């Protein structure tokens, strides 16, 4: 087990290196640079000398090889540099947004699990019944409906609904406060995007739970349990569900990793100052250092979550052993 | 029916702005309350001397003072400037318009408690006008006429100019000329203000959370008596226009200072009725058509002239103003400025401004035939931003088609768009824009000079340079008018080196309890917030 963990940790380095090279090259393929955008983006006069000074200061005027060497040295020494747009350390820019993205990811994953597992189990247990059809329709609707679109509907629904009900339109707060500082403000802002994204991911997980449960419920040991006279609830909860959870855990793990950096549009819809919104801004502002750091962060999260999921397999299914 | 009603309300609100302004003056400002602003752009740094975005001005300007500014009680006038840290009237030039002496108020303090004197103002303008080696200053070029800046005592500041200039006073009034403490510059260097704030403005800095908000609190030692009225403000970052709009509707924000398109205004008015006040103004921003003179057939003035003739600006104004933030037909000078050419003169003298649309199109076709370009095909480079770039680009293509031109539109995200327009210059024809803060026509029209760093048409013209050089060196308004007409005719008619489309139109719907703020012809102006106050009774009516 320990040698497996060491191997996986060592595999992390070539993965990160590969991602670093790819993102470096892809970013430089886009014409234009941050200085031209920063100082000339709004149509006023721009001093060409200022653009030149900015490019020299940020190293944009250096050759691509020099830039790559600098980037690799920074990468090796864990010095991610400063944002080319704000001049603030990249780690600080990310750290400000990290708690929000983490909270959304946790809340959305919890929403997804709370909805998906009971519905998937009920749907499988009552296969081809009206309940099954309703659950399937509910989950297909979730897959078909992009979470950002659901988010827009939620905001408009809140505005229109509260105005019709109380005469005063209400929408969720547009800036973040930590749950430890102001829980009411925090939850009234984040519960809506968590619902919008949680519903989307619950749909995928519901379908996965249902199909895994259907497979397990046809296994010999379930038939044996029924023959022994165990009640159905015990069969499902104690014997079938745990074995059906392997693929579901995989899906939830991937979703969680995706939520940490991939809520690009939903964060814009709800004006959430998270990693996804920062990603969009850094790319549109040609902020190479920040984009590179964000890609590395997301790669790291994906690798880490996959690793944790692999370890959970062993816990869920004792037959799986890593050696 | 509801849509019509909402438009009516919005129109009435807009048209009633002038009357509303008079009424607002009659009301007594109330102290207290917090203002929530939504801002659609990020803060690159706090140093206004190097930045050029409203994303910095809107949240940061209230922390700072300037030497002079647009009159906050009359910001719609492009020529009404008043003292900020100076006292009395804005000085007239002496010594044949080459010396300007400002009297600096006594008793002003920076937020760190140190007194503000003429030495601080001198140090500030030295940084802007004569930056040390390696220090950037984005507006240095506006002050080429300045020979020296002196502060003989704590309350006197003297600018000596090399020659009389009509651009000097408006340049001094630019909202980017934040006054910094000399002690800060001496102790921390010229880049300290990029990441630190110590001003003398109506509000003190409280906090900035990157990508989220900036918070300011009332400066009790502010030197304009009784101001500011607000206890504080929060500038909330909201890059998406829909969020800014819904934030005002949902009571999360009170105002947005950049501007909304007409549909957004109508939606807000339809949702909130008389709880929304709409202020509207011509905007000192304009989209241009820039042909690449280095690419055939755009090196031929007949082709460029035909392109301008084919565009029906008056018809465009009528229809586009319903869907986009453009409206006013004008020449190269901001339409409401005394130096602007009246519309009748433009109609008579400049290609593409006539009311005879059919005649203009026939002329365009004849010119294209004469140039051997009857089946002209080209690509219009455009920026991937809806308002108003893509709307205006699509409209232009329709206009050109009427004269037989076949035009494709190449819409690119902002960074590659700028790279193509400004660096690679690999376009046939491109949308470009000129957007300024202070209305400073003589400086603003430098954009059309072939040698200007921000003219991307790639051509040369000695006559245009000569006219502009004369324009720079006269402070006589009558002479300025004559020269600017010559310059305009050369740019838009004789050479048709570039074309003006429509001037932007600024629409600011806001909660009706926000009082004291008046719209200016630029989203950079009148943003110190010292005049703004909250009508508490009115706010209660909003249920907030």
GROMACS .gro file of N, CA and C in nm, chain A residues 30-34 36-51 53 55 57 60 83 85-88 92-93 96-97 155-156 159-160 163 167-176 185 188 268-273 277-278 281-287 290, chain B residues 38 41-45 49-55 134-142 194-195 209-213 234 236-240 243 246-247 249-252 271-272 275 383 414-416 418-419 422-424 433-436 446 453-454 511 523-524 542-544:
model
  402
   30UNK      N    1  -0.167   3.264  -2.852
   30UNK     CA    2  -0.270   3.368  -2.867
   30UNK      C    3  -0.200   3.502  -2.890
   31UNK      N    4  -0.233   3.573  -3.000
   31UNK     CA    5  -0.165   3.700  -3.024
   31UNK      C    6  -0.207   3.807  -2.921
   32UNK      N    7  -0.119   3.903  -2.899
   32UNK     CA    8  -0.150   4.013  -2.806
   32UNK      C    9  -0.088   3.988  -2.670
   33UNK      N   10  -0.085   4.093  -2.589
   33UNK     CA   11  -0.029   4.075  -2.455
   33UNK      C   12  -0.101   4.163  -2.354
   34UNK      N   13  -0.073   4.136  -2.227
   34UNK     CA   14  -0.142   4.200  -2.116
   34UNK      C   15  -0.117   4.351  -2.113
   36UNK      N   16  -0.068   4.568  -2.366
   36UNK     CA   17  -0.149   4.637  -2.466
   36UNK      C   18  -0.294   4.648  -2.418
   37UNK      N   19  -0.338   4.542  -2.352
   37UNK     CA   20  -0.476   4.537  -2.305
   37UNK      C   21  -0.497   4.626  -2.182
   38UNK      N   22  -0.399   4.623  -2.094
   38UNK     CA   23  -0.412   4.694  -1.967
   38UNK      C   24  -0.415   4.845  -1.987
   39UNK      N   25  -0.325   4.892  -2.072
   39UNK     CA   26  -0.314   5.038  -2.086
   39UNK      C   27  -0.393   5.094  -2.204
   40UNK      N   28  -0.429   5.008  -2.299
   40UNK     CA   29  -0.500   5.060  -2.416
   40UNK      C   30  -0.637   5.002  -2.433
   41UNK      N   31  -0.686   4.936  -2.332
   41UNK     CA   32  -0.812   4.864  -2.345
   41UNK      C   33  -0.935   4.951  -2.354
   42UNK      N   34  -0.924   5.078  -2.318
   42UNK     CA   35  -1.045   5.160  -2.311
   42UNK      C   36  -1.045   5.279  -2.405
   43UNK      N   37  -0.960   5.275  -2.506
   43UNK     CA   38  -0.972   5.372  -2.614
   43UNK      C   39  -0.906   5.506  -2.593
   44UNK      N   40  -0.850   5.530  -2.475
   44UNK     CA   41  -0.782   5.657  -2.452
   44UNK      C   42  -0.641   5.653  -2.509
   45UNK      N   43  -0.570   5.764  -2.491
   45UNK     CA   44  -0.433   5.770  -2.541
   45UNK      C   45  -0.345   5.675  -2.461
   46UNK      N   46  -0.255   5.606  -2.528
   46UNK     CA   47  -0.162   5.518  -2.459
   46UNK      C   48  -0.021   5.559  -2.498
   47UNK      N   49   0.062   5.577  -2.398
   47UNK     CA   50   0.201   5.613  -2.424
   47UNK      C   51   0.277   5.486  -2.466
   48UNK      N   52   0.325   5.480  -2.591
   48UNK     CA   53   0.395   5.359  -2.637
   48UNK      C   54   0.514   5.324  -2.548
   49UNK      N   55   0.575   5.427  -2.488
   49UNK     CA   56   0.689   5.403  -2.399
   49UNK      C   57   0.644   5.323  -2.276
   50UNK      N   58   0.522   5.355  -2.229
   50UNK     CA   59   0.470   5.285  -2.112
   50UNK      C   60   0.446   5.137  -2.144
   51UNK      N   61   0.393   5.110  -2.265
   51UNK     CA   62   0.369   4.971  -2.307
   51UNK      C   63   0.503   4.896  -2.309
   53UNK      N   64   0.781   4.968  -2.148
   53UNK     CA   65   0.834   4.949  -2.013
   53UNK      C   66   0.763   4.833  -1.944
   55UNK      N   67   0.613   4.576  -2.091
   55UNK     CA   68   0.654   4.448  -2.151
   55UNK      C   69   0.791   4.405  -2.101
   57UNK      N   70   0.927   4.496  -1.811
   57UNK     CA   71   0.917   4.463  -1.669
   57UNK      C   72   0.859   4.323  -1.647
   60UNK      N   73   0.774   4.002  -2.108
   60UNK     CA   74   0.704   3.960  -2.229
   60UNK      C   75   0.792   3.983  -2.353
   83UNK      N   76   0.075   3.824  -1.047
   83UNK     CA   77  -0.022   3.841  -1.156
   83UNK      C   78   0.024   3.955  -1.246
   85UNK      N   79  -0.156   4.126  -1.431
   85UNK     CA   80  -0.259   4.231  -1.437
   85UNK      C   81  -0.257   4.316  -1.311
   86UNK      N   82  -0.253   4.252  -1.195
   86UNK     CA   83  -0.265   4.330  -1.070
   86UNK      C   84  -0.132   4.351  -0.999
   87UNK      N   85  -0.031   4.274  -1.035
   87UNK     CA   86   0.097   4.286  -0.966
   87UNK      C   87   0.097   4.219  -0.829
   88UNK      N   88  -0.014   4.157  -0.792
   88UNK     CA   89  -0.020   4.087  -0.662
   88UNK      C   90   0.034   3.945  -0.678
   92UNK      N   91  -0.155   3.476  -0.362
   92UNK     CA   92  -0.253   3.557  -0.289
   92UNK      C   93  -0.384   3.568  -0.368
   93UNK      N   94  -0.370   3.591  -0.501
   93UNK     CA   95  -0.489   3.601  -0.587
   93UNK      C   96  -0.572   3.473  -0.577
   96UNK      N   97  -0.735   3.412  -0.210
   96UNK     CA   98  -0.856   3.491  -0.182
   96UNK      C   99  -0.980   3.417  -0.233
   97UNK      N  100  -0.964   3.352  -0.351
   97UNK     CA  101  -1.081   3.287  -0.414
   97UNK      C  102  -1.101   3.143  -0.368
  155UNK      N  103  -3.205   3.322  -1.042
  155UNK     CA  104  -3.196   3.466  -1.009
  155UNK      C  105  -3.321   3.540  -1.054
  156UNK      N  106  -3.363   3.513  -1.178
  156UNK     CA  107  -3.483   3.582  -1.228
  156UNK      C  108  -3.606   3.541  -1.146
  159UNK      N  109  -3.601   3.726  -0.818
  159UNK     CA  110  -3.637   3.868  -0.835
  159UNK      C  111  -3.787   3.885  -0.859
  160UNK      N  112  -3.837   3.807  -0.953
  160UNK     CA  113  -3.979   3.821  -0.990
  160UNK      C  114  -4.069   3.771  -0.876
  163UNK      N  115  -4.068   4.003  -0.569
  163UNK     CA  116  -4.140   4.129  -0.597
  163UNK      C  117  -4.291   4.105  -0.597
  167UNK      N  118  -4.348   4.279  -0.286
  167UNK     CA  119  -4.338   4.412  -0.347
  167UNK      C  120  -4.195   4.461  -0.359
  168UNK      N  121  -4.101   4.389  -0.297
  168UNK     CA  122  -3.960   4.432  -0.302
  168UNK      C  123  -3.877   4.320  -0.365
  169UNK      N  124  -3.820   4.344  -0.482
  169UNK     CA  125  -3.740   4.237  -0.544
  169UNK      C  126  -3.615   4.207  -0.463
  170UNK      N  127  -3.581   4.080  -0.454
  170UNK     CA  128  -3.463   4.038  -0.377
  170UNK      C  129  -3.376   3.950  -0.464
  171UNK      N  130  -3.245   3.969  -0.454
  171UNK     CA  131  -3.154   3.875  -0.520
  171UNK      C  132  -3.042   3.841  -0.423
  172UNK      N  133  -2.973   3.729  -0.446
  172UNK     CA  134  -2.866   3.691  -0.354
  172UNK      C  135  -2.758   3.798  -0.349
  173UNK      N  136  -2.683   3.807  -0.239
  173UNK     CA  137  -2.574   3.903  -0.231
  173UNK      C  138  -2.475   3.884  -0.347
  174UNK      N  139  -2.408   3.993  -0.387
  174UNK     CA  140  -2.315   3.982  -0.500
  174UNK      C  141  -2.170   3.987  -0.455
  175UNK      N  142  -2.146   3.991  -0.325
  175UNK     CA  143  -2.007   3.974  -0.281
  175UNK      C  144  -2.000   3.879  -0.163
  176UNK      N  145  -1.885   3.816  -0.153
  176UNK     CA  146  -1.867   3.703  -0.063
  176UNK      C  147  -1.829   3.746   0.078
  185UNK      N  148  -2.535   3.576   0.549
  185UNK     CA  149  -2.496   3.636   0.421
  185UNK      C  150  -2.434   3.529   0.331
  188UNK      N  151  -2.695   3.274   0.212
  188UNK     CA  152  -2.794   3.331   0.118
  188UNK      C  153  -2.730   3.361  -0.017
  268UNK      N  154  -1.978   3.325  -1.298
  268UNK     CA  155  -2.007   3.456  -1.359
  268UNK      C  156  -2.155   3.492  -1.340
  269UNK      N  157  -2.240   3.390  -1.357
  269UNK     CA  158  -2.384   3.414  -1.346
  269UNK      C  159  -2.421   3.466  -1.206
  270UNK      N  160  -2.357   3.407  -1.103
  270UNK     CA  161  -2.387   3.447  -0.965
  270UNK      C  162  -2.287   3.549  -0.910
  271UNK      N  163  -2.197   3.597  -0.995
  271UNK     CA  164  -2.093   3.693  -0.954
  271UNK      C  165  -2.014   3.641  -0.834
  272UNK      N  166  -1.971   3.517  -0.844
  272UNK     CA  167  -1.893   3.457  -0.735
  272UNK      C  168  -1.745   3.480  -0.761
  273UNK      N  169  -1.678   3.530  -0.661
  273UNK     CA  170  -1.536   3.561  -0.676
  273UNK      C  171  -1.454   3.435  -0.649
  277UNK      N  172  -1.410   3.209  -1.210
  277UNK     CA  173  -1.418   3.346  -1.261
  277UNK      C  174  -1.277   3.402  -1.281
  278UNK      N  175  -1.190   3.370  -1.187
  278UNK     CA  176  -1.051   3.417  -1.199
  278UNK      C  177  -0.985   3.358  -1.323
  281UNK      N  178  -1.103   3.552  -1.625
  281UNK     CA  179  -1.040   3.685  -1.628
  281UNK      C  180  -0.893   3.675  -1.666
  282UNK      N  181  -0.824   3.575  -1.612
  282UNK     CA  182  -0.681   3.566  -1.641
  282UNK      C  183  -0.657   3.533  -1.787
  283UNK      N  184  -0.744   3.451  -1.846
  283UNK     CA  185  -0.726   3.417  -1.988
  283UNK      C  186  -0.760   3.538  -2.074
  284UNK      N  187  -0.872   3.605  -2.046
  284UNK     CA  188  -0.911   3.720  -2.130
  284UNK      C  189  -0.814   3.837  -2.114
  285UNK      N  190  -0.746   3.843  -2.000
  285UNK     CA  191  -0.650   3.952  -1.980
  285UNK      C  192  -0.507   3.912  -2.018
  286UNK      N  193  -0.494   3.795  -2.079
  286UNK     CA  194  -0.361   3.745  -2.122
  286UNK      C  195  -0.263   3.749  -2.005
  287UNK      N  196  -0.311   3.716  -1.888
  287UNK     CA  197  -0.227   3.714  -1.767
  287UNK      C  198  -0.162   3.575  -1.758
  290UNK      N  199  -0.076   3.404  -1.403
  290UNK     CA  200  -0.194   3.360  -1.327
  290UNK      C  201  -0.258   3.239  -1.393
  361UNK      N  202  -2.189   4.924  -0.837
  361UNK     CA  203  -2.137   4.806  -0.907
  361UNK      C  204  -2.042   4.853  -1.017
  364UNK      N  205  -1.536   4.643  -1.414
  364UNK     CA  206  -1.399   4.616  -1.459
  364UNK      C  207  -1.309   4.602  -1.338
  365UNK      N  208  -1.195   4.539  -1.358
  365UNK     CA  209  -1.104   4.512  -1.245
  365UNK      C  210  -1.006   4.626  -1.222
  366UNK      N  211  -0.945   4.625  -1.104
  366UNK     CA  212  -0.845   4.726  -1.069
  366UNK      C  213  -0.706   4.671  -1.100
  367UNK      N  214  -0.636   4.727  -1.198
  367UNK     CA  215  -0.500   4.676  -1.224
  367UNK      C  216  -0.402   4.722  -1.116
  368UNK      N  217  -0.409   4.852  -1.081
  368UNK     CA  218  -0.330   4.904  -0.968
  368UNK      C  219  -0.402   5.029  -0.921
  372UNK      N  220  -0.184   5.753  -1.222
  372UNK     CA  221  -0.091   5.816  -1.317
  372UNK      C  222  -0.049   5.720  -1.427
  373UNK      N  223  -0.066   5.591  -1.402
  373UNK     CA  224  -0.031   5.496  -1.508
  373UNK      C  225  -0.153   5.421  -1.561
  374UNK      N  226  -0.263   5.421  -1.489
  374UNK     CA  227  -0.379   5.342  -1.533
  374UNK      C  228  -0.471   5.425  -1.622
  375UNK      N  229  -0.561   5.352  -1.691
  375UNK     CA  230  -0.653   5.424  -1.778
  375UNK      C  231  -0.793   5.362  -1.775
  376UNK      N  232  -0.818   5.280  -1.675
  376UNK     CA  233  -0.949   5.212  -1.675
  376UNK      C  234  -1.045   5.270  -1.571
  377UNK      N  235  -1.171   5.270  -1.607
  377UNK     CA  236  -1.274   5.315  -1.512
  377UNK      C  237  -1.285   5.215  -1.397
  378UNK      N  238  -1.234   5.092  -1.421
  378UNK     CA  239  -1.233   4.991  -1.316
  378UNK      C  240  -1.149   5.035  -1.197
  457UNK      N  241   1.268   5.533  -1.623
  457UNK     CA  242   1.216   5.402  -1.582
  457UNK      C  243   1.082   5.407  -1.512
  458UNK      N  244   1.027   5.527  -1.492
  458UNK     CA  245   0.895   5.540  -1.427
  458UNK      C  246   0.792   5.575  -1.535
  459UNK      N  247   0.684   5.497  -1.538
  459UNK     CA  248   0.582   5.518  -1.640
  459UNK      C  249   0.490   5.635  -1.602
  460UNK      N  250   0.440   5.705  -1.703
  460UNK     CA  251   0.336   5.808  -1.683
  460UNK      C  252   0.252   5.808  -1.809
  461UNK      N  253   0.129   5.763  -1.796
  461UNK     CA  254   0.046   5.743  -1.915
  461UNK      C  255  -0.003   5.873  -1.978
  462UNK      N  256   0.004   5.983  -1.905
  462UNK     CA  257  -0.049   6.109  -1.959
  462UNK      C  258   0.058   6.217  -1.976
  463UNK      N  259   0.181   6.174  -1.982
  463UNK     CA  260   0.292   6.267  -2.002
  463UNK      C  261   0.272   6.347  -2.131
  464UNK      N  262   0.224   6.280  -2.236
  464UNK     CA  263   0.211   6.345  -2.366
  464UNK      C  264   0.112   6.462  -2.365
  465UNK      N  265   0.018   6.462  -2.270
  465UNK     CA  266  -0.079   6.572  -2.263
  465UNK      C  267  -0.013   6.701  -2.214
  517UNK      N  268   0.107   5.227  -0.654
  517UNK     CA  269   0.041   5.119  -0.729
  517UNK      C  270  -0.028   5.021  -0.635
  518UNK      N  271   0.027   5.009  -0.514
  518UNK     CA  272  -0.028   4.911  -0.420
  518UNK      C  273  -0.068   4.971  -0.285
  532UNK      N  274  -1.074   4.379  -0.141
  532UNK     CA  275  -1.060   4.235  -0.162
  532UNK      C  276  -1.057   4.214  -0.312
  533UNK      N  277  -0.944   4.165  -0.363
  533UNK     CA  278  -0.926   4.150  -0.508
  533UNK      C  279  -1.044   4.075  -0.570
  534UNK      N  280  -1.099   4.134  -0.677
  534UNK     CA  281  -1.208   4.068  -0.749
  534UNK      C  282  -1.342   4.075  -0.680
  535UNK      N  283  -1.346   4.134  -0.560
  535UNK     CA  284  -1.473   4.138  -0.486
  535UNK      C  285  -1.521   4.282  -0.465
  536UNK      N  286  -1.451   4.359  -0.383
  536UNK     CA  287  -1.501   4.492  -0.352
  536UNK      C  288  -1.391   4.584  -0.296
  557UNK      N  289  -1.931   5.120  -0.089
  557UNK     CA  290  -1.869   4.993  -0.128
  557UNK      C  291  -1.882   4.980  -0.278
  559UNK      N  292  -1.865   4.731  -0.561
  559UNK     CA  293  -1.870   4.586  -0.580
  559UNK      C  294  -1.829   4.550  -0.722
  560UNK      N  295  -1.737   4.457  -0.734
  560UNK     CA  296  -1.693   4.416  -0.866
  560UNK      C  297  -1.796   4.321  -0.927
  561UNK      N  298  -1.842   4.353  -1.048
  561UNK     CA  299  -1.941   4.268  -1.117
  561UNK      C  300  -1.917   4.280  -1.267
  562UNK      N  301  -1.831   4.193  -1.321
  562UNK     CA  302  -1.795   4.207  -1.462
  562UNK      C  303  -1.912   4.189  -1.559
  563UNK      N  304  -2.010   4.107  -1.523
  563UNK     CA  305  -2.121   4.081  -1.616
  563UNK      C  306  -2.227   4.191  -1.606
  566UNK      N  307  -2.551   4.102  -1.421
  566UNK     CA  308  -2.542   4.104  -1.275
  566UNK      C  309  -2.554   4.248  -1.224
  569UNK      N  310  -2.918   4.342  -1.252
  569UNK     CA  311  -3.004   4.275  -1.153
  569UNK      C  312  -2.970   4.319  -1.011
  570UNK      N  313  -2.842   4.355  -0.989
  570UNK     CA  314  -2.803   4.402  -0.855
  570UNK      C  315  -2.878   4.531  -0.820
  572UNK      N  316  -3.167   4.616  -0.957
  572UNK     CA  317  -3.308   4.575  -0.946
  572UNK      C  318  -3.335   4.506  -0.812
  573UNK      N  319  -3.242   4.421  -0.770
  573UNK     CA  320  -3.262   4.342  -0.649
  573UNK      C  321  -3.216   4.412  -0.522
  574UNK      N  322  -3.178   4.539  -0.531
  574UNK     CA  323  -3.144   4.615  -0.412
  574UNK      C  324  -3.005   4.588  -0.356
  575UNK      N  325  -2.922   4.516  -0.431
  575UNK     CA  326  -2.785   4.490  -0.385
  575UNK      C  327  -2.693   4.606  -0.419
  594UNK      N  328  -3.948   4.723  -1.433
  594UNK     CA  329  -3.956   4.647  -1.308
  594UNK      C  330  -3.980   4.736  -1.187
  595UNK      N  331  -3.918   4.855  -1.187
  595UNK     CA  332  -3.921   4.936  -1.065
  595UNK      C  333  -3.993   5.071  -1.079
  598UNK      N  334  -3.918   5.417  -0.900
  598UNK     CA  335  -3.806   5.397  -0.805
  598UNK      C  336  -3.672   5.404  -0.879
  706UNK      N  337  -1.409   4.395  -3.270
  706UNK     CA  338  -1.383   4.345  -3.135
  706UNK      C  339  -1.503   4.265  -3.086
  737UNK      N  340  -1.085   4.045  -2.741
  737UNK     CA  341  -1.014   4.172  -2.728
  737UNK      C  342  -0.863   4.161  -2.750
  738UNK      N  343  -0.798   4.065  -2.689
  738UNK     CA  344  -0.652   4.058  -2.699
  738UNK      C  345  -0.606   4.035  -2.843
  739UNK      N  346  -0.657   3.933  -2.915
  739UNK     CA  347  -0.615   3.919  -3.054
  739UNK      C  348  -0.661   4.034  -3.144
  741UNK      N  349  -0.673   4.356  -3.057
  741UNK     CA  350  -0.573   4.462  -3.042
  741UNK      C  351  -0.443   4.425  -3.111
  742UNK      N  352  -0.406   4.297  -3.100
  742UNK     CA  353  -0.279   4.254  -3.161
  742UNK      C  354  -0.284   4.278  -3.311
  745UNK      N  355  -0.320   4.688  -3.369
  745UNK     CA  356  -0.213   4.776  -3.322
  745UNK      C  357  -0.072   4.725  -3.349
  746UNK      N  358  -0.057   4.595  -3.356
  746UNK     CA  359   0.079   4.542  -3.367
  746UNK      C  360   0.104   4.484  -3.506
  747UNK      N  361   0.022   4.385  -3.543
  747UNK     CA  362   0.047   4.318  -3.672
  747UNK      C  363  -0.001   4.404  -3.789
  756UNK      N  364  -1.154   5.281  -3.182
  756UNK     CA  365  -1.234   5.372  -3.101
  756UNK      C  366  -1.149   5.476  -3.032
  757UNK      N  367  -1.215   5.585  -2.999
  757UNK     CA  368  -1.151   5.696  -2.930
  757UNK      C  369  -1.241   5.729  -2.811
  758UNK      N  370  -1.189   5.709  -2.693
  758UNK     CA  371  -1.272   5.727  -2.574
  758UNK      C  372  -1.188   5.800  -2.469
  759UNK      N  373  -1.232   5.917  -2.430
  759UNK     CA  374  -1.151   6.001  -2.343
  759UNK      C  375  -1.227   6.037  -2.216
  769UNK      N  376  -0.601   6.438  -3.168
  769UNK     CA  377  -0.465   6.395  -3.207
  769UNK      C  378  -0.468   6.249  -3.255
  776UNK      N  379   0.073   5.785  -3.203
  776UNK     CA  380   0.103   5.646  -3.169
  776UNK      C  381  -0.020   5.557  -3.170
  777UNK      N  382  -0.138   5.619  -3.161
  777UNK     CA  383  -0.261   5.539  -3.157
  777UNK      C  384  -0.344   5.553  -3.284
  834UNK      N  385  -3.114   5.388  -0.858
  834UNK     CA  386  -3.219   5.398  -0.758
  834UNK      C  387  -3.248   5.546  -0.730
  846UNK      N  388  -1.762   5.844  -1.842
  846UNK     CA  389  -1.777   5.760  -1.723
  846UNK      C  390  -1.659   5.774  -1.629
  847UNK      N  391  -1.559   5.852  -1.668
  847UNK     CA  392  -1.445   5.875  -1.579
  847UNK      C  393  -1.466   6.000  -1.491
  865UNK      N  394  -3.854   5.230  -0.101
  865UNK     CA  395  -3.805   5.118  -0.183
  865UNK      C  396  -3.807   4.987  -0.105
  866UNK      N  397  -3.838   4.995   0.025
  866UNK     CA  398  -3.836   4.874   0.107
  866UNK      C  399  -3.696   4.829   0.143
  867UNK      N  400  -3.599   4.921   0.136
  867UNK     CA  401  -3.458   4.884   0.161
  867UNK      C  402  -3.405   4.950   0.287
   0.00000   0.00000   0.00000
